[in-house]
Coordinates of C-alpha atoms and ligand atoms in Angstrom, one line a residue:
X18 CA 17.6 35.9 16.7
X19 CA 19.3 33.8 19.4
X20 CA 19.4 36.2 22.7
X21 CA 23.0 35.4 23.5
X22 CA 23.8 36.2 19.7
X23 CA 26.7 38.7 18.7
X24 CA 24.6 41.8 17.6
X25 CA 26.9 41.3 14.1
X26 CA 24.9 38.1 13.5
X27 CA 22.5 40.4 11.5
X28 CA 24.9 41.2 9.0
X29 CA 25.8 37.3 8.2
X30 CA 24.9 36.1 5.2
X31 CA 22.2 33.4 5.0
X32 CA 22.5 30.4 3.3
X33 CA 20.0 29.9 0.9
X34 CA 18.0 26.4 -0.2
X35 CA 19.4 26.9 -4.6
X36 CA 23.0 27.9 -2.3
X37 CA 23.1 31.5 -3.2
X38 CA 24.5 33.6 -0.1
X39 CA 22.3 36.6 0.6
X40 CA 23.7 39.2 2.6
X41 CA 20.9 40.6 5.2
X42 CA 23.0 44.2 4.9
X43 CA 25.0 44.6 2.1
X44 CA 26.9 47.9 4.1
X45 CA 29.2 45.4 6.2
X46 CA 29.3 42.6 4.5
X47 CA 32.9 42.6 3.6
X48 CA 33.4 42.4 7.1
X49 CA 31.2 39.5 7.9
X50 CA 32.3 36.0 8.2
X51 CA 32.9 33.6 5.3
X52 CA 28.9 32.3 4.3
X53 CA 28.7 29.2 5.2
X54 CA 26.2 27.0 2.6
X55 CA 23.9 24.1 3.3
X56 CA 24.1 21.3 0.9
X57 CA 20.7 20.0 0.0
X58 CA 19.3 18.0 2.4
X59 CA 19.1 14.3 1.6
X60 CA 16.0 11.8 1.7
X61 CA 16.6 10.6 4.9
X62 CA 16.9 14.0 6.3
X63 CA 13.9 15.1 4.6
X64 CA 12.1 12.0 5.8
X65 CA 12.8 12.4 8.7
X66 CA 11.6 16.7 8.7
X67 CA 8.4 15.2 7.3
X68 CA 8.2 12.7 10.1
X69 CA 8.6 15.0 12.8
X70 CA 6.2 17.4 11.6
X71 CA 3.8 14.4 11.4
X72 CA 4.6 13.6 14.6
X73 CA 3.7 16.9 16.6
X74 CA 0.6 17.4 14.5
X75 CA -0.1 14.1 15.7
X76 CA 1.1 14.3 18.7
X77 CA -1.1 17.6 19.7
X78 CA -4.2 16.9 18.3
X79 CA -4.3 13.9 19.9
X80 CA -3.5 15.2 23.1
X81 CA -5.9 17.8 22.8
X82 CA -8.7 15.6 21.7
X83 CA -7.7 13.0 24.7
X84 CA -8.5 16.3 27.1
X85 CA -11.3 17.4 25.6
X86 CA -13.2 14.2 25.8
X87 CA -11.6 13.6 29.2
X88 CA -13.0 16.9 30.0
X89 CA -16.7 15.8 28.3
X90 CA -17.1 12.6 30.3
X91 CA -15.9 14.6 33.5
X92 CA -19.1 16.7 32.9
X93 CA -21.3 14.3 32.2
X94 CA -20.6 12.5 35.4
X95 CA -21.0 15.2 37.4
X96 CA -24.4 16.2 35.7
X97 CA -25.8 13.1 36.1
X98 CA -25.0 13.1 39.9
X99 CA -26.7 16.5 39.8
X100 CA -29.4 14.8 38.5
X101 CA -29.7 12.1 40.9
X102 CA -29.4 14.6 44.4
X103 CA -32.0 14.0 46.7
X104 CA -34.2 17.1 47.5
X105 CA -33.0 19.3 50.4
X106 CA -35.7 18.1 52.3
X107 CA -34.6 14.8 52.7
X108 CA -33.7 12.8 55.7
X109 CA -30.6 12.1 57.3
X110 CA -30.3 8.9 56.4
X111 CA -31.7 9.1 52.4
X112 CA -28.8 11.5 52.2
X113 CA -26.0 9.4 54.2
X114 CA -26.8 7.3 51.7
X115 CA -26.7 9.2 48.7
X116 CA -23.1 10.7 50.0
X117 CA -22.4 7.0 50.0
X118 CA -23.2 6.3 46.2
X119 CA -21.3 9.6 45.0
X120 CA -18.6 7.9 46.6
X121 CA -18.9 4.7 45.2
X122 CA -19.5 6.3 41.8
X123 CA -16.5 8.7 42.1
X124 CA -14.2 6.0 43.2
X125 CA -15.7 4.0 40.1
X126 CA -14.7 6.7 37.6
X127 CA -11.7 7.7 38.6
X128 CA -10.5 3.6 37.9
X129 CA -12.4 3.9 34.8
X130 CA -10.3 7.1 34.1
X131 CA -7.1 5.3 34.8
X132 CA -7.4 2.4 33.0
X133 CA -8.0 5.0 29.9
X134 CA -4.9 6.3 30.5
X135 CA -3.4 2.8 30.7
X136 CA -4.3 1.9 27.9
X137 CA -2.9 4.9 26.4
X138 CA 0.5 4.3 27.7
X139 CA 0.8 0.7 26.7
X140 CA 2.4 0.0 23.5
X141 CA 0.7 -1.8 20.7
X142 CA 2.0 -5.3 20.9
X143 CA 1.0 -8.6 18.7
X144 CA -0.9 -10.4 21.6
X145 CA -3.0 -6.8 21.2
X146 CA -4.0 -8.8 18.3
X147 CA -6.2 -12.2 17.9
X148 CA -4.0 -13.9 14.5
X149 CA -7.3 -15.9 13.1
X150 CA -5.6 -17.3 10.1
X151 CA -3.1 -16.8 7.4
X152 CA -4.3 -15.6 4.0
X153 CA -1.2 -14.2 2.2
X154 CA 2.4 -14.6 1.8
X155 CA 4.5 -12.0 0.7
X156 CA 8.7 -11.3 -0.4
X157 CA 9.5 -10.6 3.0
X158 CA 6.4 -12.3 5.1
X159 CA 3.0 -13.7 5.8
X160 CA -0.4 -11.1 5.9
X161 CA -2.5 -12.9 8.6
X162 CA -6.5 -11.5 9.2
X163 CA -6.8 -10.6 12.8
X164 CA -8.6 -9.1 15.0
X165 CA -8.0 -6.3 17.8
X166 CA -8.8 -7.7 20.9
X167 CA -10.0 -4.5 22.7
X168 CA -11.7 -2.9 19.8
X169 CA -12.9 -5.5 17.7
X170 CA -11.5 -4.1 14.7
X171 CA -10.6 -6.5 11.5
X172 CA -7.2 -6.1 9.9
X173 CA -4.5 -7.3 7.9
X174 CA -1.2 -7.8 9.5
X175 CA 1.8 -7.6 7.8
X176 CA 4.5 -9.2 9.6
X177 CA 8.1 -8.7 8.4
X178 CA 11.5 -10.3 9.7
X179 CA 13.6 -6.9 10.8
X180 CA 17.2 -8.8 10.0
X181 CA 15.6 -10.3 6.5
X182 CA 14.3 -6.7 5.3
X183 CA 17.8 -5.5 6.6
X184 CA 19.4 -8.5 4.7
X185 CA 17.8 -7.6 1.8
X186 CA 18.2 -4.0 1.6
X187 CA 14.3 -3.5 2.1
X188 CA 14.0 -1.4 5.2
X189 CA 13.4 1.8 2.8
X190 CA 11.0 0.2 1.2
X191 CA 8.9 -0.5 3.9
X192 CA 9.6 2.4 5.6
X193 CA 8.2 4.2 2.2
X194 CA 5.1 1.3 2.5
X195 CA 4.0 2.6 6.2
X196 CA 4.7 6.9 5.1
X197 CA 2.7 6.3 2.1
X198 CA -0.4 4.1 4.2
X199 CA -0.8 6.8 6.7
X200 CA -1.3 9.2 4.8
X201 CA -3.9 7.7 3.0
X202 CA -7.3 8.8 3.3
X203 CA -9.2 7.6 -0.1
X204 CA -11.6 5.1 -0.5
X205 CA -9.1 4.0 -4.0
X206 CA -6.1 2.7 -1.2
X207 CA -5.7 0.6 1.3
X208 CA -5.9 2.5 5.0
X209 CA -3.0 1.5 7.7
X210 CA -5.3 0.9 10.8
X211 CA -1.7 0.5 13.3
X212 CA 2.1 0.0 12.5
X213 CA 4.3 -1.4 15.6
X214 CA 7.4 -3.5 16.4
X215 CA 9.0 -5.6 18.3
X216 CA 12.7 -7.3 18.9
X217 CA 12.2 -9.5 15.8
X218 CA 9.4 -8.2 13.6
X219 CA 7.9 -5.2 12.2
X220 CA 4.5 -5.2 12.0
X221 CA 1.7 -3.3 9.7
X222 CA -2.2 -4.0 10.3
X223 CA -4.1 -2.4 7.2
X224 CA -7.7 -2.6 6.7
X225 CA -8.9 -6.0 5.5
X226 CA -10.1 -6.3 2.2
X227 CA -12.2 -9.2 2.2
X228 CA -12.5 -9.9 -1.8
X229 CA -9.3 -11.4 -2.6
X230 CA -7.3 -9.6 -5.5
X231 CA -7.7 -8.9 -8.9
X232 CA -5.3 -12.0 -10.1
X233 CA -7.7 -14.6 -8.3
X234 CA -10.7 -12.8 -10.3
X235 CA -8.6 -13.1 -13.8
X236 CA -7.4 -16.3 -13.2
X237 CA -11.0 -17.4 -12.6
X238 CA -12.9 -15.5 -15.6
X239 CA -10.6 -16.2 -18.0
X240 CA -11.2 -13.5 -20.2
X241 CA -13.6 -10.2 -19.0
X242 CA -16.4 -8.9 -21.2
X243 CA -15.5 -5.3 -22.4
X244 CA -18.3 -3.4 -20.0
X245 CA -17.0 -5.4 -16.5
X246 CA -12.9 -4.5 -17.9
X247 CA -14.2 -1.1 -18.6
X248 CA -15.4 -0.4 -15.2
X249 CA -11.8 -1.9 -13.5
X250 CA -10.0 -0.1 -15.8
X251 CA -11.4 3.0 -14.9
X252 CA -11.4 2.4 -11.3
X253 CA -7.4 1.1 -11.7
X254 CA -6.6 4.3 -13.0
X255 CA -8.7 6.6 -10.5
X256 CA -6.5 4.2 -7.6
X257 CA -3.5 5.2 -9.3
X258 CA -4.4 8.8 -9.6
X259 CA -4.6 9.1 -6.0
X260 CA -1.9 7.7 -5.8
X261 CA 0.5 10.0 -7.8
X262 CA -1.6 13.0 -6.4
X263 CA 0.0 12.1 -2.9
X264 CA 3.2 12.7 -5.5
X265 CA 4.7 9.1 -5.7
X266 CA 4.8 7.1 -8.6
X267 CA 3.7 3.1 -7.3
X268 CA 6.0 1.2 -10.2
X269 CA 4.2 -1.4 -9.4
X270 CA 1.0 -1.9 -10.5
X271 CA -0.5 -6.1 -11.5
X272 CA -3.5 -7.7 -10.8
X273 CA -2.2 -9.1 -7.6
X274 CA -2.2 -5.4 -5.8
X275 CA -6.0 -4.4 -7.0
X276 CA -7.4 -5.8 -3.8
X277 CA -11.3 -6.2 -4.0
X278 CA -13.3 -4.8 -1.2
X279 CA -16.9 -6.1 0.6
X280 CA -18.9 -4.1 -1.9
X281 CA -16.6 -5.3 -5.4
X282 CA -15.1 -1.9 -5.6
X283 CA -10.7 -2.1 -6.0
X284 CA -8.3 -0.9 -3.5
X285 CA -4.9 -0.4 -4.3
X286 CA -2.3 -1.4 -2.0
X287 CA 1.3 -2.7 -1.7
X288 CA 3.3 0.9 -2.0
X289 CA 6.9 -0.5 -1.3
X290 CA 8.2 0.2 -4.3
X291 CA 7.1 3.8 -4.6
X292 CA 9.9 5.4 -3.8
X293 CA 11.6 7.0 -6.2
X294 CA 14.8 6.1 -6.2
X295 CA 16.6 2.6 -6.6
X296 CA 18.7 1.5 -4.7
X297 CA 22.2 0.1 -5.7
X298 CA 21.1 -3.8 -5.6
X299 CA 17.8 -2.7 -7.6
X300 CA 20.2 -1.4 -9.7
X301 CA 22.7 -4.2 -10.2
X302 CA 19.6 -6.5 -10.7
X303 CA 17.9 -4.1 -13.8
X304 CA 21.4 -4.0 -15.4
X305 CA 22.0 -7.6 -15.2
X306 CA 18.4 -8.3 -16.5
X307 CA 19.2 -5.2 -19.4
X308 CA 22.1 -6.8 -20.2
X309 CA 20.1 -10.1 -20.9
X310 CA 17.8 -8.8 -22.7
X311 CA 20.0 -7.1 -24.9
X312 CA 21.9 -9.7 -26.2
X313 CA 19.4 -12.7 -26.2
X314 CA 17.6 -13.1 -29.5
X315 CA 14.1 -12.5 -29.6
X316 CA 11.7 -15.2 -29.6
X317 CA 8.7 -14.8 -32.4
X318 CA 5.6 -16.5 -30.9
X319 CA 2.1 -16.3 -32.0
X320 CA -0.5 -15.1 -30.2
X321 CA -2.3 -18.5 -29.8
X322 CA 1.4 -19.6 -28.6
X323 CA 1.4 -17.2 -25.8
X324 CA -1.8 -17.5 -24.4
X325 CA -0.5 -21.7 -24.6
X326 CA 2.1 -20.8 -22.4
X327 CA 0.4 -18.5 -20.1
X328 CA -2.6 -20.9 -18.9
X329 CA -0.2 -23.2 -18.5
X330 CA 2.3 -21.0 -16.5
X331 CA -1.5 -20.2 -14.3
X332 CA -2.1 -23.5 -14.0
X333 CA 0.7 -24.4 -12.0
X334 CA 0.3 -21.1 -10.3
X335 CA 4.2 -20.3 -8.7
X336 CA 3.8 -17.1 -7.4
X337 CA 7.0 -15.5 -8.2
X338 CA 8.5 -12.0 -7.1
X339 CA 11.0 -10.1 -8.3
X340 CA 13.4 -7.3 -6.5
X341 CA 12.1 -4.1 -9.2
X342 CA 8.4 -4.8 -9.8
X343 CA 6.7 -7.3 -12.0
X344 CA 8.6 -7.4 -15.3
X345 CA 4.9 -8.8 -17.2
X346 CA 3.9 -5.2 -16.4
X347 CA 6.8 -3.0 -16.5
X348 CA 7.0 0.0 -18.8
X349 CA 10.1 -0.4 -21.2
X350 CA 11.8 3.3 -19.5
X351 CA 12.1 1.5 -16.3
X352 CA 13.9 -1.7 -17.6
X353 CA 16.3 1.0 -19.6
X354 CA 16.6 3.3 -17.4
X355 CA 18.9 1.7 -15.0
X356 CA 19.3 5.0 -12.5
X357 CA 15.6 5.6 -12.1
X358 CA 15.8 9.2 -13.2
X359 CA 14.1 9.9 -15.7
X360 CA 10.5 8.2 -15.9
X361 CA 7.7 9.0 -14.2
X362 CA 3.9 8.9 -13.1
X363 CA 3.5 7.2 -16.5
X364 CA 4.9 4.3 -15.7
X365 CA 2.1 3.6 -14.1
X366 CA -0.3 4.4 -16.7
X367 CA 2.0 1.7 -18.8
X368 CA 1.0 -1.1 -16.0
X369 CA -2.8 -0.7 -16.1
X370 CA -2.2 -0.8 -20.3
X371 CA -0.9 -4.1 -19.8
X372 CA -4.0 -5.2 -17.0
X373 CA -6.4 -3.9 -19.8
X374 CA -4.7 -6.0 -22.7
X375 CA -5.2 -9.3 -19.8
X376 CA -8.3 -8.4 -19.1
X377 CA -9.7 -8.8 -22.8
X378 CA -7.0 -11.1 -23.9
X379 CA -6.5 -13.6 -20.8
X380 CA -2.7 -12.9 -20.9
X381 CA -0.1 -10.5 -20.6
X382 CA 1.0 -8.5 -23.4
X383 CA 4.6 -9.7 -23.1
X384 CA 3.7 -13.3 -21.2
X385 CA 6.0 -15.9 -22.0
X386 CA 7.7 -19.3 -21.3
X387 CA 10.4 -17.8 -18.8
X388 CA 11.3 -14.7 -16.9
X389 CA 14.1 -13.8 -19.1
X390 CA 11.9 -14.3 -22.0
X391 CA 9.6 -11.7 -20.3
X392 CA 12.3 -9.1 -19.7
X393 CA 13.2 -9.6 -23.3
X394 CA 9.7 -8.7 -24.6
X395 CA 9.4 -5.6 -22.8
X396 CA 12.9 -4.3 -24.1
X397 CA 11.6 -5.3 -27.9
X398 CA 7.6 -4.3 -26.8
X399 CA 7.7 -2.8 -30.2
X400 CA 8.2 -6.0 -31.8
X401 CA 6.1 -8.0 -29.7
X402 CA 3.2 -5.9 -29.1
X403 CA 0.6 -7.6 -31.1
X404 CA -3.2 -7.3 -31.7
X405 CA -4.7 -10.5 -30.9
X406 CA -7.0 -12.1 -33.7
X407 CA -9.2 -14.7 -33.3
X408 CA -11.3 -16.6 -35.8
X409 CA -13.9 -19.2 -35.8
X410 CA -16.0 -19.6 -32.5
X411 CA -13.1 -17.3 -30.5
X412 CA -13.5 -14.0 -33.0
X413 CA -15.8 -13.0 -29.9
X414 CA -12.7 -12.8 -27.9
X415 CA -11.1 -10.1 -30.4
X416 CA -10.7 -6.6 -29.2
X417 CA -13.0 -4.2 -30.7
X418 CA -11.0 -0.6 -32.3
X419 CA -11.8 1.1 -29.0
X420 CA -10.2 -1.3 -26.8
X421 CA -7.2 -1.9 -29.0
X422 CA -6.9 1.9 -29.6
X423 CA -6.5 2.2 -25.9
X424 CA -4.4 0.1 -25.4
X425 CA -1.7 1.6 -27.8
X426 CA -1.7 4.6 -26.3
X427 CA -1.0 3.3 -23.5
X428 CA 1.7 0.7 -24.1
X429 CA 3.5 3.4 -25.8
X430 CA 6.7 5.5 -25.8
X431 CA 6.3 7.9 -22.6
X432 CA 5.9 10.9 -24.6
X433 CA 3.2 9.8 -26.2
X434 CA 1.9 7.9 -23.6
X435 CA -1.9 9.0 -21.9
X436 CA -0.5 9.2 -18.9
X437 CA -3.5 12.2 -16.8
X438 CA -7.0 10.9 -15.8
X439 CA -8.3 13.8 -17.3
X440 CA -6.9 12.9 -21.2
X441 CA -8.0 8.7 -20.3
X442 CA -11.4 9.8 -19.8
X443 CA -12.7 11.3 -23.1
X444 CA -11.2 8.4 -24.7
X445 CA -13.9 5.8 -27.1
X446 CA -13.0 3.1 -24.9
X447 CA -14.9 4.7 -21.9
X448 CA -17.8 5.7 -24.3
X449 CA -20.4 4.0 -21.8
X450 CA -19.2 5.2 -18.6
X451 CA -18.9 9.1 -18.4
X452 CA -21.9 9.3 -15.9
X453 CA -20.2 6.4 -13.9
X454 CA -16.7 8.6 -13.9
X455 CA -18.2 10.9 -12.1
X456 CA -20.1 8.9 -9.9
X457 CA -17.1 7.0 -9.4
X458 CA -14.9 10.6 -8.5
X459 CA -18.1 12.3 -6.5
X460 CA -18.5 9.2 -4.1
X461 CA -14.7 8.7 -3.1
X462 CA -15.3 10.0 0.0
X463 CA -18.1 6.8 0.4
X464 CA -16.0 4.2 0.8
X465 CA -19.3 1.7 0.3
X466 CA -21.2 3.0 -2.6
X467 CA -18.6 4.4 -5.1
X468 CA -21.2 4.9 -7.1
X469 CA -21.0 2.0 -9.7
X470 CA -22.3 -1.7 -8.6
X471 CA -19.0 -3.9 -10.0
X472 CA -19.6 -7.3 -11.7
X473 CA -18.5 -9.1 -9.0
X474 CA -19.5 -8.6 -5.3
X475 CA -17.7 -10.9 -2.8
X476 CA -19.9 -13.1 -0.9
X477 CA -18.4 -13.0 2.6
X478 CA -20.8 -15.0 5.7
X479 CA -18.8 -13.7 8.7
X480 CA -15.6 -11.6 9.3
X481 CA -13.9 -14.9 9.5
X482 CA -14.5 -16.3 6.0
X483 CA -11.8 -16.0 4.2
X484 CA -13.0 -17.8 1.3
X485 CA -11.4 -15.6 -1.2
X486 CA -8.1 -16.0 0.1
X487 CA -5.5 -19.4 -0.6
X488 CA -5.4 -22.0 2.2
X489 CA -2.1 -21.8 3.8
X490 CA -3.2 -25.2 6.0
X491 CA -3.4 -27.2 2.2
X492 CA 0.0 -28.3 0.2
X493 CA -1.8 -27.6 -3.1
X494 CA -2.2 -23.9 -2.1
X495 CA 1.2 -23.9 -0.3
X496 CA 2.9 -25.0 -3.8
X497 CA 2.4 -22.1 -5.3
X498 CA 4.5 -20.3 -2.7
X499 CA 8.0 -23.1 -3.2
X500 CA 9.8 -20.0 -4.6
X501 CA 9.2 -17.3 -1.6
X502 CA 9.7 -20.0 1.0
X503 CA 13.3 -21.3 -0.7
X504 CA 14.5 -17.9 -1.3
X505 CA 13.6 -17.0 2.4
X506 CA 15.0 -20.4 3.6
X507 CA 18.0 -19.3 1.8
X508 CA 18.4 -15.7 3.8
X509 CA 17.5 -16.8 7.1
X510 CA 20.3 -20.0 6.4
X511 CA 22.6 -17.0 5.7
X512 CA 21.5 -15.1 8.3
X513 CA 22.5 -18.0 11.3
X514 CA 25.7 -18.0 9.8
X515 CA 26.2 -14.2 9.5
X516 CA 24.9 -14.1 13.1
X517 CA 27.6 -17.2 14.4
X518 CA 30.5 -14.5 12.5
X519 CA 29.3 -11.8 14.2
X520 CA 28.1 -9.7 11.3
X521 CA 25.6 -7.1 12.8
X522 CA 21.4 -7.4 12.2
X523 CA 19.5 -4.5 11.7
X524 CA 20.3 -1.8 13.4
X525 CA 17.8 -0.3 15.9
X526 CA 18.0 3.1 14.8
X527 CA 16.7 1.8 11.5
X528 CA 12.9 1.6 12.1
X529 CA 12.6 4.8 14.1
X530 CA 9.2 6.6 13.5
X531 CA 7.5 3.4 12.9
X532 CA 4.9 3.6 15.3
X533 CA 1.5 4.4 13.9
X534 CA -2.0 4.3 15.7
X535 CA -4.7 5.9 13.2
X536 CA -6.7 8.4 14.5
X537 CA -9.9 6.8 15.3
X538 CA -8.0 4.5 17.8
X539 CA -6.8 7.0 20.1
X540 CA -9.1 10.5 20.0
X541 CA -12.4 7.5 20.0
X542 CA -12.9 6.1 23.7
X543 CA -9.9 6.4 25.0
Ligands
ATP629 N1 -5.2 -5.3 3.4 C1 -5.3 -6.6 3.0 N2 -6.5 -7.2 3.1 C2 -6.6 -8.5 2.6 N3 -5.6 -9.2 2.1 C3 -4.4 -8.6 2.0 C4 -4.2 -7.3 2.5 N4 -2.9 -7.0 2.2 C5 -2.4 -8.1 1.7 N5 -3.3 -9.1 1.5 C6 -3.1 -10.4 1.0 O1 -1.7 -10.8 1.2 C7 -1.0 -11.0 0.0 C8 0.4 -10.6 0.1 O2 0.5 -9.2 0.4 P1 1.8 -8.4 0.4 O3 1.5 -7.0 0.3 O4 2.6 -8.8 1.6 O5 2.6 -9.1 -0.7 P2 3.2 -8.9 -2.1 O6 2.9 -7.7 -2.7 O7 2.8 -10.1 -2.8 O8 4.7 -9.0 -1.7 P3 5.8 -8.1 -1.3 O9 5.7 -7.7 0.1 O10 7.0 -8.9 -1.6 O11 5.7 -6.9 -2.3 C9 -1.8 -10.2 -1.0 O12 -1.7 -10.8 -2.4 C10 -3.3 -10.4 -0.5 O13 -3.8 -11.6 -1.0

């Protein structure tokens, strides 16, 4: 209790989390005040809670870790000048001289000590950060590899336009992207090494994941052989366990977010869209694309037709993106269930269905010759969910039972749906691998071995090839991005104009908490 507190603050009722008023002492509570009850406490409250917590924990620990390795190297100097005192016996001059070294050495120590804590005052900036090259191009900006200038470290850097994400309702989302990262800690998803800001930008640097993604790989192999999707499969869904274990669902799982690491394994990343809830422009944009769907008469294709299309739609390779997650590999529930509500982990589960069903088929269950066309094969997936059959030289392309048995109940209603690692597992499909599950579960705190060599192991000559990885400096490679750079074109052109009528940016406020150095980085060295 307060010390200042009117001794009948005892007998007030307390507000309760479910709102139930509980009186402390039932004998005077008719004379108490009127209870007062807290409304729940909304996400950006509890965001922020969750924040602060983080921050102190951070905060402390690093603080003590800073003193006790402050403390460390103070005693190891001053052993090692112990060890280096002349004996008593010695002349004047031997220890006029020594006097003068300790001196020298003391002085030298203390400006090593202070350019420690320099370094731990300064705030992270780009030019902390060597930009080597471009290598990806997201919705909202370019990833660039780079390297930390003082530490040598490798990373990915995510740079983001503040007013565009603000523009584009999208500050939650990456506010969501940088929680999610740092609290990462398995070998399955991509690590946030620093996140930092500045007037313009925001600014994540993840690990760099040399391999390129999973879309390059498919687009290259065509189809998979049954043992090599087997073993992505399994790892996909171990990713995407961790992932709803840290209790968010990702909603949006496709090829191009399987990131492939130095020794073949996956990593998961891109976690914008985890959130849970939509917000009201996600909203507008499902209902519109519902409402599509709905009325537009299905188109019967073949399965020969649609794997036509899709090489074709590959080879000219536009990399599109869409405000709610890839519709190719959207569960149905999430296209009809406009508020978000009531889906869940299995979503998910739904995604890598779809991946597997690529893998064996060489396109998407629901591909076809537009997006709308997409959106209305998810919302008929019942219709248009087909085995694929093959005769002639291709019958080696056809699913065997196992495979196609998967995939059914996976690309199912949600009730029905497999949607645990433990109830994937036992499944036909993984008949090979149960040895290589648990290899691939024991060893996730090796980020190298994981157990299980992949099919494909990136071959990478320095940390600067970025072989795997489109050319941003060739217009072939910078075709594929026309859509991204129009629609961005298109914001920043609204942007000037919004900024000449004095509509406001993004507000400061909006990115507090966005900070982020991971642990290594300050309780190492420094
Ligand atoms: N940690 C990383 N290591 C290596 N490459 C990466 C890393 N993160 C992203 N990339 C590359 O950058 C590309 C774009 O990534 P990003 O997460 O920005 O975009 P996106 O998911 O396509 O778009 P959006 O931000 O609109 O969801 C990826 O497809 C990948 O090729």
């Amino acid at each position: 209790m307060h010390l200042g507190a009117p001794a009948h603050a005892e007998n007030t009722p307390v507000a309760v989390a479910d709102n139930t008023s509980l009186p402390l002492a039932s004998a005077s509570a008719s004379a108490a005040p009127p209870a007062t009850t807290l409304s729940p406490p909304g996400a950006d409250t509890l965001r922020k809670c969750e924040l602060s917590k983080l921050f102190f924990l951070d905060h402390y620990f690093d603080l003590l870790t800073y003193l006790d390795a402050r403390k460390a190297r103070l005693a190891a100097f001053k052993r090692d000048m112990a060890a280096r005192t002349p004996p008593p016996s010695s002349g004047a001059d031997v220890l006029a001289t020594f006097e003068q070294e300790q001196e020298a050495a003391w002085r030298y120590f203390c400006g090593k000590e202070r350019a420690h804590l320099r370094k731990r005052r300064t705030r992270l900036r780009l030019s902390n950060f060597e930009l080597v090259r471009q290598i990806g191009q997201g919705g909202y900006g370019q990833v660039f590899l780079a390297r930390k200038r003082d530490t040598d470290e490798w990373c990915a850097v995510k740079k983001m336009n503040k007013h565009l994400l603000h523009r584009l309702h999208e500050v939650q989302h990456i506010l969501t992207e940088r929680d999610i990262l740092t609290r990462v800690g398995s070998p399955w998803l991509v690590k946030l090494l620093y996140a930092f800001q500045d007037m313009e930008s925001v600014y994540l640097a993840m690990e760099y994941v040399p391999g390129g993604d999973m879309r390059t790989l498919l687009n290259n192999s065509g189809v998979l052989r049954q043992e090599h999707a087997r073993l992505y499969v399994a790892e996909m869904l171990t990713a995407a366990d961790q992932i709803h274990r840290l209790g968010y669902i990702h909603r949006d799982i496709k090829p191009e977010n399987f990131l492939i690491d130095a020794s073949g394994h996956l990593k998961l990343t891109d976690f914008g869209l985890s959130r849970g809830k939509l917000c009201a422009e996600e909203i507008a944009y499902l209902q519109a694309r519902l409402e599509t769907a709905r009325q537009a008469p299905l188109v019967h294709r073949t399965v020969k037709e649609r794997w036509q299309i899709y090489q074709s739609i590959q080879r000219e390779e536009v990399r599109a993106f869409s405000l709610v997650g890839s519709p190719d590999y959207m569960a149905p529930e999430v296209l009809q269930d406009v508020g978000g509500r009531g889906y869940d982990h299995a979503v998910d589960y739904w995604s890598v269905g779809c991946i597997l069903f690529e893998c064996l088929a060489g396109f998407p269950p629901f591909a076809a010759a537009s997006s709308d066309e997409v959106w209305r094969n998810v919302y008929h997936w019942e219709t248009v969910l087909e085995r694929p059959v093959y005769t002639g030289a291709d019958a080696e392309f056809n699913f065997t039972d196992e495979a196609w048995d998967l995939v059914t109940r996976l690309l199912c209603h949600a009730p029905q749906r497999l949607a645990k690692l433990a109830d994937v597992k036992p499944h036909a499909f993984f008949s090979g691998l149960p040895a290589q599950w648990e290899q691939l579960r024991a060893d996730a705190t090796n980020p190298l071995s994981r157990g299980v060599t992949p099919p494909f192991v990136p071959r990478v000559a320095d940390p600067r090839d970025t072989r795997y990885f489109d050319n941003f400096e060739d217009p072939k490679d910078m075709a594929m991005y026309k859509e991204v750079h129009a629609r961005q074109a298109a914001h920043k052109e609204k942007e000037g104009a919004s900024a000449s009528d004095g509509t406001p940016g993004a507000p400061r406020s909006a990115f507090i908490g966005f900070t982020f150095k991971h642990s290594g980085a300050r309780s190492g060295s420094i």
